[in-house]
Coordinates of C-alpha atoms in Angstrom, one line a residue:
Chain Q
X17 CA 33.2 -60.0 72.7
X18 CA 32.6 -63.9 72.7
X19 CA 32.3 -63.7 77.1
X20 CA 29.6 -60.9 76.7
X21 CA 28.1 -63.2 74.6
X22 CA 28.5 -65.9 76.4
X23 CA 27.0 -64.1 79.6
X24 CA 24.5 -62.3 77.2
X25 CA 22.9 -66.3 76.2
X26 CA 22.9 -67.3 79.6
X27 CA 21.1 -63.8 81.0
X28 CA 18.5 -64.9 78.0
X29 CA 18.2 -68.2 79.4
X30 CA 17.8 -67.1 82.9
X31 CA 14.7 -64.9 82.2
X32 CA 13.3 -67.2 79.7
X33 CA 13.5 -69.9 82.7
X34 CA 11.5 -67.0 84.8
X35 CA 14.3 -65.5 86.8
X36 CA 12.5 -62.4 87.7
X37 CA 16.4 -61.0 89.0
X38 CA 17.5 -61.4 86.0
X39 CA 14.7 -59.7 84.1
X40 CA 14.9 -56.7 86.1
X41 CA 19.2 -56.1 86.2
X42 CA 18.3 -56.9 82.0
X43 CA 15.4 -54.1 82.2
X44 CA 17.8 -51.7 84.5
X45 CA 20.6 -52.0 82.1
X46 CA 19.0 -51.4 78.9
X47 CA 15.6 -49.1 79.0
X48 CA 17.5 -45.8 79.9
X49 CA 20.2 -46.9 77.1
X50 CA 17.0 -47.8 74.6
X51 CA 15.2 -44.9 75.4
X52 CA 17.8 -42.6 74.7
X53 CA 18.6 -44.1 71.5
X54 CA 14.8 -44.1 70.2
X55 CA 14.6 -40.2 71.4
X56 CA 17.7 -39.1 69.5
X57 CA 16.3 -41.0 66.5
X58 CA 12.6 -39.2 67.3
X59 CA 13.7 -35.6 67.7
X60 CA 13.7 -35.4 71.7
X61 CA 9.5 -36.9 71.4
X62 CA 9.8 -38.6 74.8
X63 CA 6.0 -39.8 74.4
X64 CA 7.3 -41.7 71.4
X65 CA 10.1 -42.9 72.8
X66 CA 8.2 -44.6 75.7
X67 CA 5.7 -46.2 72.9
X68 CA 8.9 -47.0 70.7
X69 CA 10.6 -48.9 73.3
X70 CA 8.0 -50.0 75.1
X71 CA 7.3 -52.3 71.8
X72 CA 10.7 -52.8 71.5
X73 CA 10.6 -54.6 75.2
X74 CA 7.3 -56.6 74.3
X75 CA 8.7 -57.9 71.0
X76 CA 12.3 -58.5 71.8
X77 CA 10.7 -60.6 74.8
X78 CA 8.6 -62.7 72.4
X79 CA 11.7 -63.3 70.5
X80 CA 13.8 -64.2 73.5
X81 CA 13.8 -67.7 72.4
X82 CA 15.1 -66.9 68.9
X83 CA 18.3 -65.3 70.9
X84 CA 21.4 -67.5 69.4
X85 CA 23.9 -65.1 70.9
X86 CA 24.9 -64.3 66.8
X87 CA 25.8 -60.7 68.5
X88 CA 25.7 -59.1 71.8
X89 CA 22.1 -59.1 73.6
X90 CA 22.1 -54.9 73.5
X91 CA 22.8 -55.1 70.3
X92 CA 19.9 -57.7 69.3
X93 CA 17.9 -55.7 71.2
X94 CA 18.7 -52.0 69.4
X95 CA 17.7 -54.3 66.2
X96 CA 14.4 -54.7 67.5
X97 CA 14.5 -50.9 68.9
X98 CA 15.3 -49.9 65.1
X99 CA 12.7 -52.1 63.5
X100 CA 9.9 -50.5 66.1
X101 CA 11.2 -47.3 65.1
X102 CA 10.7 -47.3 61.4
X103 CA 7.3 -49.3 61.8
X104 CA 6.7 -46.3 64.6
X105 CA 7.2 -43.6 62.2
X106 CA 5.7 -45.5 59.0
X107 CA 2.6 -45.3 60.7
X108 CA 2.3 -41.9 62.1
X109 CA 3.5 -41.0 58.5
X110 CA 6.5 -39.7 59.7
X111 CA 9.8 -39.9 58.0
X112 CA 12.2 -42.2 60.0
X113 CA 15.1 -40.2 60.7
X114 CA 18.0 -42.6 59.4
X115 CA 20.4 -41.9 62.5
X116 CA 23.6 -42.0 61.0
X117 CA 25.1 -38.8 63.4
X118 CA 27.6 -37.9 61.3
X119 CA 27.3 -39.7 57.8
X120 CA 30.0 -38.3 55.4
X121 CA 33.2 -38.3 55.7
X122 CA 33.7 -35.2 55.9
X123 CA 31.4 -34.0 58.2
X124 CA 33.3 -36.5 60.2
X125 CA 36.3 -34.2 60.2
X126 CA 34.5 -31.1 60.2
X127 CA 33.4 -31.9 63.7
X128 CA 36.5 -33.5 64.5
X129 CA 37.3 -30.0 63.4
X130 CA 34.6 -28.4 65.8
X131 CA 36.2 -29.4 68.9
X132 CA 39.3 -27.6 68.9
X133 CA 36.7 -24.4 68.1
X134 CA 35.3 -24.4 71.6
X135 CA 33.6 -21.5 72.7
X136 CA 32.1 -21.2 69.5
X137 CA 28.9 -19.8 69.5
X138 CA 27.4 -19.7 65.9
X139 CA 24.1 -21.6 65.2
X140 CA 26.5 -23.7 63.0
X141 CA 29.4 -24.9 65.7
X142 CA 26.1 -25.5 68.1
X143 CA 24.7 -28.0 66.0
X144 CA 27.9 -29.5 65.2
X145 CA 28.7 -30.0 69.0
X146 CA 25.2 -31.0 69.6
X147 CA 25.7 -33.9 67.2
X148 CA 29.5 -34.7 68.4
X149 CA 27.2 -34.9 71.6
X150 CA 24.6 -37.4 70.5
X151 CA 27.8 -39.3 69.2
X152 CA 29.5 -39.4 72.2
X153 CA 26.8 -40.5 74.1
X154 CA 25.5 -43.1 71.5
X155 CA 29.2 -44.4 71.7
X156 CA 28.7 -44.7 75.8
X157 CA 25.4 -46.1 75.7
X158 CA 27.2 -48.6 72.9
X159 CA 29.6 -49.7 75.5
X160 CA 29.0 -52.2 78.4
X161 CA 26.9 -50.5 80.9
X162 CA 29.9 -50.5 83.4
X163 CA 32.1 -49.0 81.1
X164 CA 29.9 -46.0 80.1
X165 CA 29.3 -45.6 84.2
X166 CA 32.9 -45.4 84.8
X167 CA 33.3 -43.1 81.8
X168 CA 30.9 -40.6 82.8
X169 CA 31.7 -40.6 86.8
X170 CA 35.7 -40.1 85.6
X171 CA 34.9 -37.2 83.1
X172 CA 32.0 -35.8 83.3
X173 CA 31.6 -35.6 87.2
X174 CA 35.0 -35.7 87.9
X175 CA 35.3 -38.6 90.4
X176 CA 38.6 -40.2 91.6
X177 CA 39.6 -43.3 91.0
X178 CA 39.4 -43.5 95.0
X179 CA 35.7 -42.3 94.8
X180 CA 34.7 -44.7 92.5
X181 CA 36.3 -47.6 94.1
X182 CA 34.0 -46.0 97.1
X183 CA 30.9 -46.0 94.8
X184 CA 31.3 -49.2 93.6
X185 CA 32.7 -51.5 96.4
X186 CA 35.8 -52.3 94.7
X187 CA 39.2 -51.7 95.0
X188 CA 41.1 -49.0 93.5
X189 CA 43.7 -51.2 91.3
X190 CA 40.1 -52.9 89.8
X191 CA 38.6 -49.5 88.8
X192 CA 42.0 -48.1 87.4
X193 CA 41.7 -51.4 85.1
X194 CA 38.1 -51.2 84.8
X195 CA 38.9 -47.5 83.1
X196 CA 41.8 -48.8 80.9
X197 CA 39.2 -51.1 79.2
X198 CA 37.0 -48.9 79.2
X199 CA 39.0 -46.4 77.4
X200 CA 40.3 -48.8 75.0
X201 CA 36.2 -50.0 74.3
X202 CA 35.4 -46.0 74.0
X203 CA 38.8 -45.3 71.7
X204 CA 37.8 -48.4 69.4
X205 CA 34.4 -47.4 68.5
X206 CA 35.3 -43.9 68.2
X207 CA 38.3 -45.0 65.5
X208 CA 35.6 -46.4 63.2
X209 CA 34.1 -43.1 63.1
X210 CA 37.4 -41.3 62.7
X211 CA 38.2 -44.5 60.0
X212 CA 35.5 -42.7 57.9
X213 CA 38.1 -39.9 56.8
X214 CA 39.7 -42.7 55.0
X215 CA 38.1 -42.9 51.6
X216 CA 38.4 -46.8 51.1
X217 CA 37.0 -47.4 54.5
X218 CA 34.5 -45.2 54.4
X219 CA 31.6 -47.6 53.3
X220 CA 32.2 -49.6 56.3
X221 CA 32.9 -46.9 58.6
X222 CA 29.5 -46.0 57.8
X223 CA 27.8 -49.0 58.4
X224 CA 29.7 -48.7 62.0
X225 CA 28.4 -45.8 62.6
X226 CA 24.7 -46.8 61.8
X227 CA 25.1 -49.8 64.0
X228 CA 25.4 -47.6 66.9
Chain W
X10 CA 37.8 -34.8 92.0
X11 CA 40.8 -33.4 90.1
X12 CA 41.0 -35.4 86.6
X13 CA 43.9 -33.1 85.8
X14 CA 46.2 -34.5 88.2
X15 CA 45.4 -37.8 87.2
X16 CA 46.3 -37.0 83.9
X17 CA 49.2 -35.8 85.0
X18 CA 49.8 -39.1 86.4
X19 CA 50.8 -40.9 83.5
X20 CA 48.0 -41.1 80.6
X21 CA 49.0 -37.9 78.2
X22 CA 47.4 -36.0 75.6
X23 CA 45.5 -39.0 73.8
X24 CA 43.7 -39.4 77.5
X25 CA 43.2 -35.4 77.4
X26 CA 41.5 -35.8 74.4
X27 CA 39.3 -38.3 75.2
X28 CA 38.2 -36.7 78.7
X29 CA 37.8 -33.5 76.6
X30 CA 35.5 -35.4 74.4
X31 CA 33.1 -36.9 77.1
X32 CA 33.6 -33.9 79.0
X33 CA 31.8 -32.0 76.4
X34 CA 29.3 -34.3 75.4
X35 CA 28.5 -34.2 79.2
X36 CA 25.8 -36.4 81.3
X37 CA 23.3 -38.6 79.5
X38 CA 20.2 -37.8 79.8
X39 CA 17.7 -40.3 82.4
X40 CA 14.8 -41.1 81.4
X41 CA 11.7 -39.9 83.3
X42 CA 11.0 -42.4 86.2
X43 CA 7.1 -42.4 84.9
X44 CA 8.0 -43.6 81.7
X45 CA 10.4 -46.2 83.3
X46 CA 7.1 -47.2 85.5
X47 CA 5.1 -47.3 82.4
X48 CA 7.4 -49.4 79.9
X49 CA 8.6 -51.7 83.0
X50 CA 5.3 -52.9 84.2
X51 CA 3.5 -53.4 80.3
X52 CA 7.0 -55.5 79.8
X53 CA 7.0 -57.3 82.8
X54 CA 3.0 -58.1 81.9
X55 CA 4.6 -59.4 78.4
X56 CA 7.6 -61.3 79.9
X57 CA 5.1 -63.0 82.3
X58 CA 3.0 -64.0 79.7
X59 CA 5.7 -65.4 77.6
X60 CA 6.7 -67.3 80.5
X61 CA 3.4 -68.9 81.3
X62 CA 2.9 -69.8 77.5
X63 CA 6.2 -71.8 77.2
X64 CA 4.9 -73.5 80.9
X65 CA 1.7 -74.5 79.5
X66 CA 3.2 -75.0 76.2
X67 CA 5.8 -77.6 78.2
X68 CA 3.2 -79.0 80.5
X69 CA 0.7 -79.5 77.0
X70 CA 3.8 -81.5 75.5
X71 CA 3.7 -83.7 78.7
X72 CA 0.5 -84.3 78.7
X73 CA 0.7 -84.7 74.4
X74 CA 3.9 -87.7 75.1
X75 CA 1.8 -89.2 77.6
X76 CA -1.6 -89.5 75.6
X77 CA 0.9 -90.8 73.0
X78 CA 2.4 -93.2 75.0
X79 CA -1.1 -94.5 76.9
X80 CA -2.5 -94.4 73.4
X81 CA 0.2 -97.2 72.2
X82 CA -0.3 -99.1 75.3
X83 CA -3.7 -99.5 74.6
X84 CA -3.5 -99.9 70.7
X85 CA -5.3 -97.3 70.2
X86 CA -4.5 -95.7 66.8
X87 CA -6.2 -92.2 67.1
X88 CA -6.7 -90.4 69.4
X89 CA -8.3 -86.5 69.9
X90 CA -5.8 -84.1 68.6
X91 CA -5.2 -80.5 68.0
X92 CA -6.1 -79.3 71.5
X93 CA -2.9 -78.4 73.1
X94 CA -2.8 -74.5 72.4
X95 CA -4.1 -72.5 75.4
X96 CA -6.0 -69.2 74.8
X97 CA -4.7 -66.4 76.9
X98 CA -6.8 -65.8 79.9
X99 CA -9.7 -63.5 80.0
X100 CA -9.7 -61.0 83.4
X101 CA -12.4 -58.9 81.9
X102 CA -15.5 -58.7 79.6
X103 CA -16.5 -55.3 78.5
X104 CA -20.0 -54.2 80.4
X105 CA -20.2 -50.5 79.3
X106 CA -18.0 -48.9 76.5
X107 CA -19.4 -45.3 76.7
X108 CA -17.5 -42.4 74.3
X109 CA -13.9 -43.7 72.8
X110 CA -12.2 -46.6 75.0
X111 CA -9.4 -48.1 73.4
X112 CA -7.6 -51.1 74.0
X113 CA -4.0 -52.7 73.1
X114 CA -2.9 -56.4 73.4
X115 CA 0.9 -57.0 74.1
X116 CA 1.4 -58.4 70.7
X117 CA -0.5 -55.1 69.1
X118 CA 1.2 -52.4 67.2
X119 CA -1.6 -50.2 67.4
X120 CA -4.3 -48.7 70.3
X121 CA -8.3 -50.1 68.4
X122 CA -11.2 -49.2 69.6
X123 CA -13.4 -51.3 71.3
X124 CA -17.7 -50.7 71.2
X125 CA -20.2 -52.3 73.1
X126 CA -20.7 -55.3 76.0
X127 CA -19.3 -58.8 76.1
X128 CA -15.5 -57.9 74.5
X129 CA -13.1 -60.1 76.8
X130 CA -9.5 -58.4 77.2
X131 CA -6.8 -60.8 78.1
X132 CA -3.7 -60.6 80.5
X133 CA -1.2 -57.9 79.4
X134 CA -4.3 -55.6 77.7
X135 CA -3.7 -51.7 78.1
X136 CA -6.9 -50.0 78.0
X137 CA -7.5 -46.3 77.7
X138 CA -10.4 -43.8 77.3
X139 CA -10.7 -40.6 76.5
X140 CA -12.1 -37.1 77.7
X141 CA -15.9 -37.5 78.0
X142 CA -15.5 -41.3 78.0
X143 CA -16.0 -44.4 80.5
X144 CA -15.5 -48.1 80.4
X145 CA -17.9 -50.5 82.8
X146 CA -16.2 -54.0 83.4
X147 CA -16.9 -57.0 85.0
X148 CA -13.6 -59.2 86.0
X149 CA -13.5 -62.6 85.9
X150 CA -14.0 -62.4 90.0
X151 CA -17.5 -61.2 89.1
X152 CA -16.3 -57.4 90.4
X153 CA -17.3 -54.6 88.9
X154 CA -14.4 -52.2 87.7
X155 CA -15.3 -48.9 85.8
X156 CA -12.6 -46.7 84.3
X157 CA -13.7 -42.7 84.4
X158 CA -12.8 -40.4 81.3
X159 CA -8.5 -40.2 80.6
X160 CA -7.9 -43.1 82.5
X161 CA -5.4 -45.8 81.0
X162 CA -4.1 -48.7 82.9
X163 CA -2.8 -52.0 82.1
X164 CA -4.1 -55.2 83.1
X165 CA -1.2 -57.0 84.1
X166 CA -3.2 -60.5 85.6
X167 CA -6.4 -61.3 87.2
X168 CA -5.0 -60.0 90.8
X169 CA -2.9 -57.4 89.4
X170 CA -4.1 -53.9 87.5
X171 CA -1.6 -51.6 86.9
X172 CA -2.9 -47.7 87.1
X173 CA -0.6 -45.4 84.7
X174 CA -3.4 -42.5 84.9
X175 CA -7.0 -41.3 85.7
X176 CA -9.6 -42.7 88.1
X177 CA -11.2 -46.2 88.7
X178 CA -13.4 -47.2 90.8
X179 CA -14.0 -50.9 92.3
X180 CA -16.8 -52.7 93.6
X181 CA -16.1 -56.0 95.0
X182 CA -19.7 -56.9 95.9
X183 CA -21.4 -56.9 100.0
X184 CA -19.7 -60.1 100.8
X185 CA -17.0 -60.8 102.3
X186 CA -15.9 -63.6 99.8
X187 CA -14.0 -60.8 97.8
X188 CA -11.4 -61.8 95.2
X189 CA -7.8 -60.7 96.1
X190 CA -7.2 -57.5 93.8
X191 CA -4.3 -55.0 94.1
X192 CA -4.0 -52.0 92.1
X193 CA -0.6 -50.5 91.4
X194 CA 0.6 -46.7 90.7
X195 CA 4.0 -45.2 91.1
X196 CA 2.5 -43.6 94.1
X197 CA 1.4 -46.5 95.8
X198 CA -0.5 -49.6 95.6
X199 CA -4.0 -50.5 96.9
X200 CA -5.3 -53.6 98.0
X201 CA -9.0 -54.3 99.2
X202 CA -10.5 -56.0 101.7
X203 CA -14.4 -56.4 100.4
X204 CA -15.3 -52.5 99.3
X205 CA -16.0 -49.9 96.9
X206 CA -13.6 -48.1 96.4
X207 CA -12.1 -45.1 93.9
X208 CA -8.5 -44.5 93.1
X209 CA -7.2 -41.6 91.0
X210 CA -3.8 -41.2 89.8
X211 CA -2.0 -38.4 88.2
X212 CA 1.3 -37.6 87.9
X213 CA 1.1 -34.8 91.2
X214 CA -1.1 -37.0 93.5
X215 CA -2.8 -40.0 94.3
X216 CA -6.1 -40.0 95.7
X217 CA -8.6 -42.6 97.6
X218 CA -11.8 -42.6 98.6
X219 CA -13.5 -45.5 100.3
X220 CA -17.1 -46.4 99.9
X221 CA -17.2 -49.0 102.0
X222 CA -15.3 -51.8 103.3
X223 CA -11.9 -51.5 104.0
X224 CA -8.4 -50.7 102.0
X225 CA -4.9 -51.0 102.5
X226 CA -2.8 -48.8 100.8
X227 CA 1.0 -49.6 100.6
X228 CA 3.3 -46.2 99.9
X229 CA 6.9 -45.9 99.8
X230 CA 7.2 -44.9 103.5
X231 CA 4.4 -46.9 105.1
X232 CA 1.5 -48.9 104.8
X233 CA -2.3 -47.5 105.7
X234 CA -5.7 -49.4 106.1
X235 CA -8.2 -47.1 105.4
X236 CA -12.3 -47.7 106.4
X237 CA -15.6 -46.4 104.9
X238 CA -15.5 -42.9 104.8
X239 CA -12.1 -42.6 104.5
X240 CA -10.2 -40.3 102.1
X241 CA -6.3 -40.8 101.8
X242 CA -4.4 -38.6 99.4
X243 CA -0.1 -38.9 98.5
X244 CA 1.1 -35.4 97.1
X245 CA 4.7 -35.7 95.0
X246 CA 6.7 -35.2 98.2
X247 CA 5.6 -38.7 99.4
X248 CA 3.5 -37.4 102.5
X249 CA 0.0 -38.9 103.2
X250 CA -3.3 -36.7 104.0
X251 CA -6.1 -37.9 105.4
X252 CA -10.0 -36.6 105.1
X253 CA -13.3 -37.9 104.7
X254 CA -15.4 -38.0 102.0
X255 CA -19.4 -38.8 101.7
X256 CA -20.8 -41.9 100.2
X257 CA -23.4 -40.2 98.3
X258 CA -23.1 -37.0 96.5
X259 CA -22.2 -35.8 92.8
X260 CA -18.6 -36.9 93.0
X261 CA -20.2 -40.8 93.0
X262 CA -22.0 -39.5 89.5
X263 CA -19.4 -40.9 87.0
X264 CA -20.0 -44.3 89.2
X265 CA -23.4 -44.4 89.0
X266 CA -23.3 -43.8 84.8
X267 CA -21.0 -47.2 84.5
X268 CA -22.8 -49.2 86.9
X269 CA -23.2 -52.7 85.6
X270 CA -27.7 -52.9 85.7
X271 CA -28.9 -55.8 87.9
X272 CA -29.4 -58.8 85.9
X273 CA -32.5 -61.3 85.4
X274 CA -35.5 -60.8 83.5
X275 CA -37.4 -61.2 86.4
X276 CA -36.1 -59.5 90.0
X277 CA -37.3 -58.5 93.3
X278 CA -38.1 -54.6 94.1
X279 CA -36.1 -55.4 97.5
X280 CA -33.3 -56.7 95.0
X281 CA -33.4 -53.5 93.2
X282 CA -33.4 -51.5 95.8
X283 CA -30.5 -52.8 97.3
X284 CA -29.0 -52.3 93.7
X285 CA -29.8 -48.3 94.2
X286 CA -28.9 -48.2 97.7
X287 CA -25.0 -49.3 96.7
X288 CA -24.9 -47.6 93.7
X289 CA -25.8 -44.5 95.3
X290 CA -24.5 -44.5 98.4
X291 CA -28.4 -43.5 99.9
X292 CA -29.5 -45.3 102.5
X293 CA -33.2 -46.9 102.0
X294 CA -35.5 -46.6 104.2
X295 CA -39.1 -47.8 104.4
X296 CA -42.2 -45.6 106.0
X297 CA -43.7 -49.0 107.7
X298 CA -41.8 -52.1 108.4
X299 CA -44.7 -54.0 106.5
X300 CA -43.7 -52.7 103.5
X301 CA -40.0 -54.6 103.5
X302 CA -41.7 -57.9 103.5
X303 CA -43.8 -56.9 100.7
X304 CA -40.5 -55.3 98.2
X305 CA -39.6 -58.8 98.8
X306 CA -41.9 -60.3 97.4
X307 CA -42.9 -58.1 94.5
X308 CA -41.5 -59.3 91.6
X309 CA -40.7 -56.5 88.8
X310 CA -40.8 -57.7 85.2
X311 CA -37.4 -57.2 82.7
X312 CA -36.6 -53.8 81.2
X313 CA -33.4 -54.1 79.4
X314 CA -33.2 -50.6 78.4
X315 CA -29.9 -49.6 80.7
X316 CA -30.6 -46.7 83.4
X317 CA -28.5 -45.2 86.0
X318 CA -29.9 -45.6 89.6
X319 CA -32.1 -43.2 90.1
X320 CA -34.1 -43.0 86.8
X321 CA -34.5 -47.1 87.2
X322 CA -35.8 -46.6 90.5
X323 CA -38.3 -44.0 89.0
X324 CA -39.2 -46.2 85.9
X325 CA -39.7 -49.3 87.6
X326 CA -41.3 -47.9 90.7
X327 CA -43.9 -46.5 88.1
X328 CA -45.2 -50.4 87.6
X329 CA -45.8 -51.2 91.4
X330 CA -48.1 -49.6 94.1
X331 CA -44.8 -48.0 95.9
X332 CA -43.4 -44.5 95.3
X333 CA -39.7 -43.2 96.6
X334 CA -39.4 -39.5 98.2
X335 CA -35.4 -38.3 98.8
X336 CA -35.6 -36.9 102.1
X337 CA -32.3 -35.1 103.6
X338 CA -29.4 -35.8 101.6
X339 CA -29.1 -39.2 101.4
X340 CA -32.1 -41.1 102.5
X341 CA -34.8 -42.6 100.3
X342 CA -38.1 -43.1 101.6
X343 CA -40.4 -46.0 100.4
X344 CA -43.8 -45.8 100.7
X345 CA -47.4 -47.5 99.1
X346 CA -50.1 -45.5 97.0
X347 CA -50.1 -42.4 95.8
X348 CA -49.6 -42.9 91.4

């Protein structure tokens, strides 16, 4: 956590100084990330989530310089994305849709529970999966951008190691380690979640949650 | 492809699990590349302003230490303070708000609307209008830019407008002493050489007409210059179409509505006329080369009320000894007597 940090304050530093690479690999990294999380939060409205994170872009930019490197730069900036998001909503007198995906404990285990049931079909088990969905994804999008790539082209499209050594111009012995972190990253933040079932964990398991 | 047998390779059920898990939640879901256009150039416009605030800002505390400095030299005890800040840059002054035009700063929450002539917008202003609605500008070049009905773009500097939808038009003036302007879409971006010119954007095509002068358009797979007369259109699959289009006609009308009026109380009917003639693509012609000489020199007196071409050709025509006559489609006669 400290060396993303550490690379986050110098990426800040480098497009406060006008590095216009370093603005766009920032931009690349985080807008599909940010807009997913502000259309899950807005109920799929992609013309709010392009006004939502467009104003999270222009603020968190004015802010740049406030940037101490407290937490990880994503993370500062899904602060700003959550503050647009409630001012967004306050004035189109909307009800901000508090985002915590799963926020009991046990609705926790119930879709826990739901993913043994596959092949379920009832209105109920579809909304459950859709939210273990949003969750899973939120969780990805959480993650370093590399590690949610390497995730997704493991699992969901079902690449070798050997084709993503291809995809990626790296050896295979670096991806098979880039996927160990990035199952250890993906395992940790889901344990917070699954920490909710605890009952004396659950107030922070639920903050954990919300922070995603 | 086969995650199975690497599973089988050593990482057991706890990795089973977990590929079941993001297995099932599946891909995440791109954004669309407009909105990626859309957001990335309005926050580009606001990290380029942010950048040349803290430059100034820096270069103002230069100049601030050495004023200091000079001003102990000299023993001078005060000296003028307070005048470091620099306001954003105007690009634009409002010339025509007609229906609802709407702008946004990059600091704004919220789209207000804007009403008559003389508003400046700065670097990093959206602007948008709606159905039935058109904007006249003038830029800080002194060329006149006009925004038809459900256009919105963003101004992201003085040389750079950034066209997220609709149609605008340019007109850069008959000289060749045109200031460098390019206008960017997803499709492609324009940059003119001295011309009028109308660009229209929507998400299936883009569109260009040229009025006069000269264009170059830059596309993904090439790069065009386009002349008077010229029509140049981009469809979704990338490929470039060429027609022509007139300079006159009713597809100029939404032009002709915005046009910025001549100024001066006091102008020449040759002035005037050459006014029409641009605005309305017609050519001018008079019935006896006398009659040139004298448009010169007859001086028509201010009326402020604001016309389109035509009618101010009528109205003020109605003061002089000369009367107009549209002969063919696109040539207007001059000629003496006759009220």
């Amino acid at each position: 956590m400290a060396e993303v940090v550490h690379a986050d304050k110098a990426l800040a530093r480098r497009i406060l100084a006008g590095d216009e690479r370093a603005f766009k690999s920032m931009f690349d990294e985080y807008f599909p990330r940010l807009y997913r999380f502000a259309l899950v939060r807005l109920d799929g409205d992609e013309e709010s989530a392009r006004e939502v994170v467009q104003q999270t872009f222009c603020k968190a930019i004015e802010k740049l310089d406030t940037y101490r490197g407290e937490a990880a730069l994503y993370a500062w900036f899904c602060r700003i994305c959550r503050n647009s998001l409630i001012d967004y909503c306050r004035r189109r007198n909307q009800e901000y849709r508090r985002v915590v995906l799963i926020d009991d404990n046990s609705e926790v285990q119930a879709v826990l529970e739901a993913l043994s049931a596959a092949g379920s079909e009832g209105p109920e088990a579809q909304a459950t999966q859709r939210d273990v969905r949003r969750l899973v994804q939120s969780v990805m999008d959480y993650l370093p951008q590399h590690y949610g790539d390497v995730l997704e082209w493991k699992y969901v499209e079902g690449m070798t190691v050997k084709e993503i050594a291809d995809r990626t111009g790296s050896g295979a012995k670096a991806v098979e380690s880039l996927l160990t972190r990035a199952r250890g990253a993906f395992r940790e933040a889901m344990a917070v979640i699954g920490d909710a079932s605890t009952p004396s964990r659950a107030s922070t398991a639920t903050g954990g949650i919300e922070k995603l | 492809m086969n995650t199975h047998q690497e599973n089988q390779d050593g990482t057991g059920p706890a990795e089973d699990s977990l590929a079941r898990l993001i297995r099932m939640a599946g891909r995440r879901q791109e954004p669309p590349p407009e909105a990626r256009e859309q957001v990335f150039a309005i926050a580009s416009a606001a990290w380029q302003g942010k950048i040349r605030r803290r430059q100034r800002r820096r270069v103002s505390y230069a100049v601030a230490a050495t004023v200091a400095l000079v001003a102990v030299l000299i023993g001078v005890l005060q000296i003028g303070q307070g005048r470091y800040g620099v306001p954003a840059l105007d690009i634009a002054v409002t010339d025509l708000v007609a229906g609802t035009v709407e702008v946004k700063g990059t600091a704004d929450a919220t789209w207000r609307a804007i009403q008559g002539s003389g508003a400046a917008l700065t670097e990093g202003t959206r602007i948008r209008t709606a159905e039935k609605s058109g904007l006249g500008l003038r830029l800080a070049s002194g060329d006149s830019f006009r925004l038809n009905e459900q256009t919105e773009l963003l101004f992201e500097s003085s040389a750079q407008i950034h066209l997220l939808a609709g149609t605008v038009y340019l007109d850069s003036g008959s000289d060749d002493s045109a200031a460098e302007l390019e206008i960017r879409t997803p499709a492609g971006r324009v940059r003119h050489i001295g011309t009028q010119f109308e660009l229209k954007y929507t998400r299936e095509a883009l569109r260009l007409r040229i009025r006069e002068g000269q264009v170059v358009l830059s596309y993904p797979v090439g790069e065009v210059q386009a002349q008077q007369g010229d029509e140049l259109s981009i469809g979704r699959d990338g490929r470039l179409f060429m027609s022509t289009v007139d300079p006159y006609g009713s597809e100029w009308e939404w032009v002709q509505a915005l046009a910025p009026m001549p100024g001066g109380d006091r102008r020449s009917l040759a002035s005037l006329l050459n006014w029409v003639e641009r605005e309305t693509g017609r050519e001018v012609h008079f019935a006896r080369p006398d009659l040139e000489a004298r448009a010169a020199e007859t001086m028509l007196h201010g009326n402020s009320r604001r016309m389109v071409p035509m009618e101010a050709l009528s109205v003020m025509l109605e003061t002089t000894d000369f009367y107009y006559t549209v002969t063919g489609e696109n040539e207007i006669l001059i000629e003496e007597g006759g009220h």
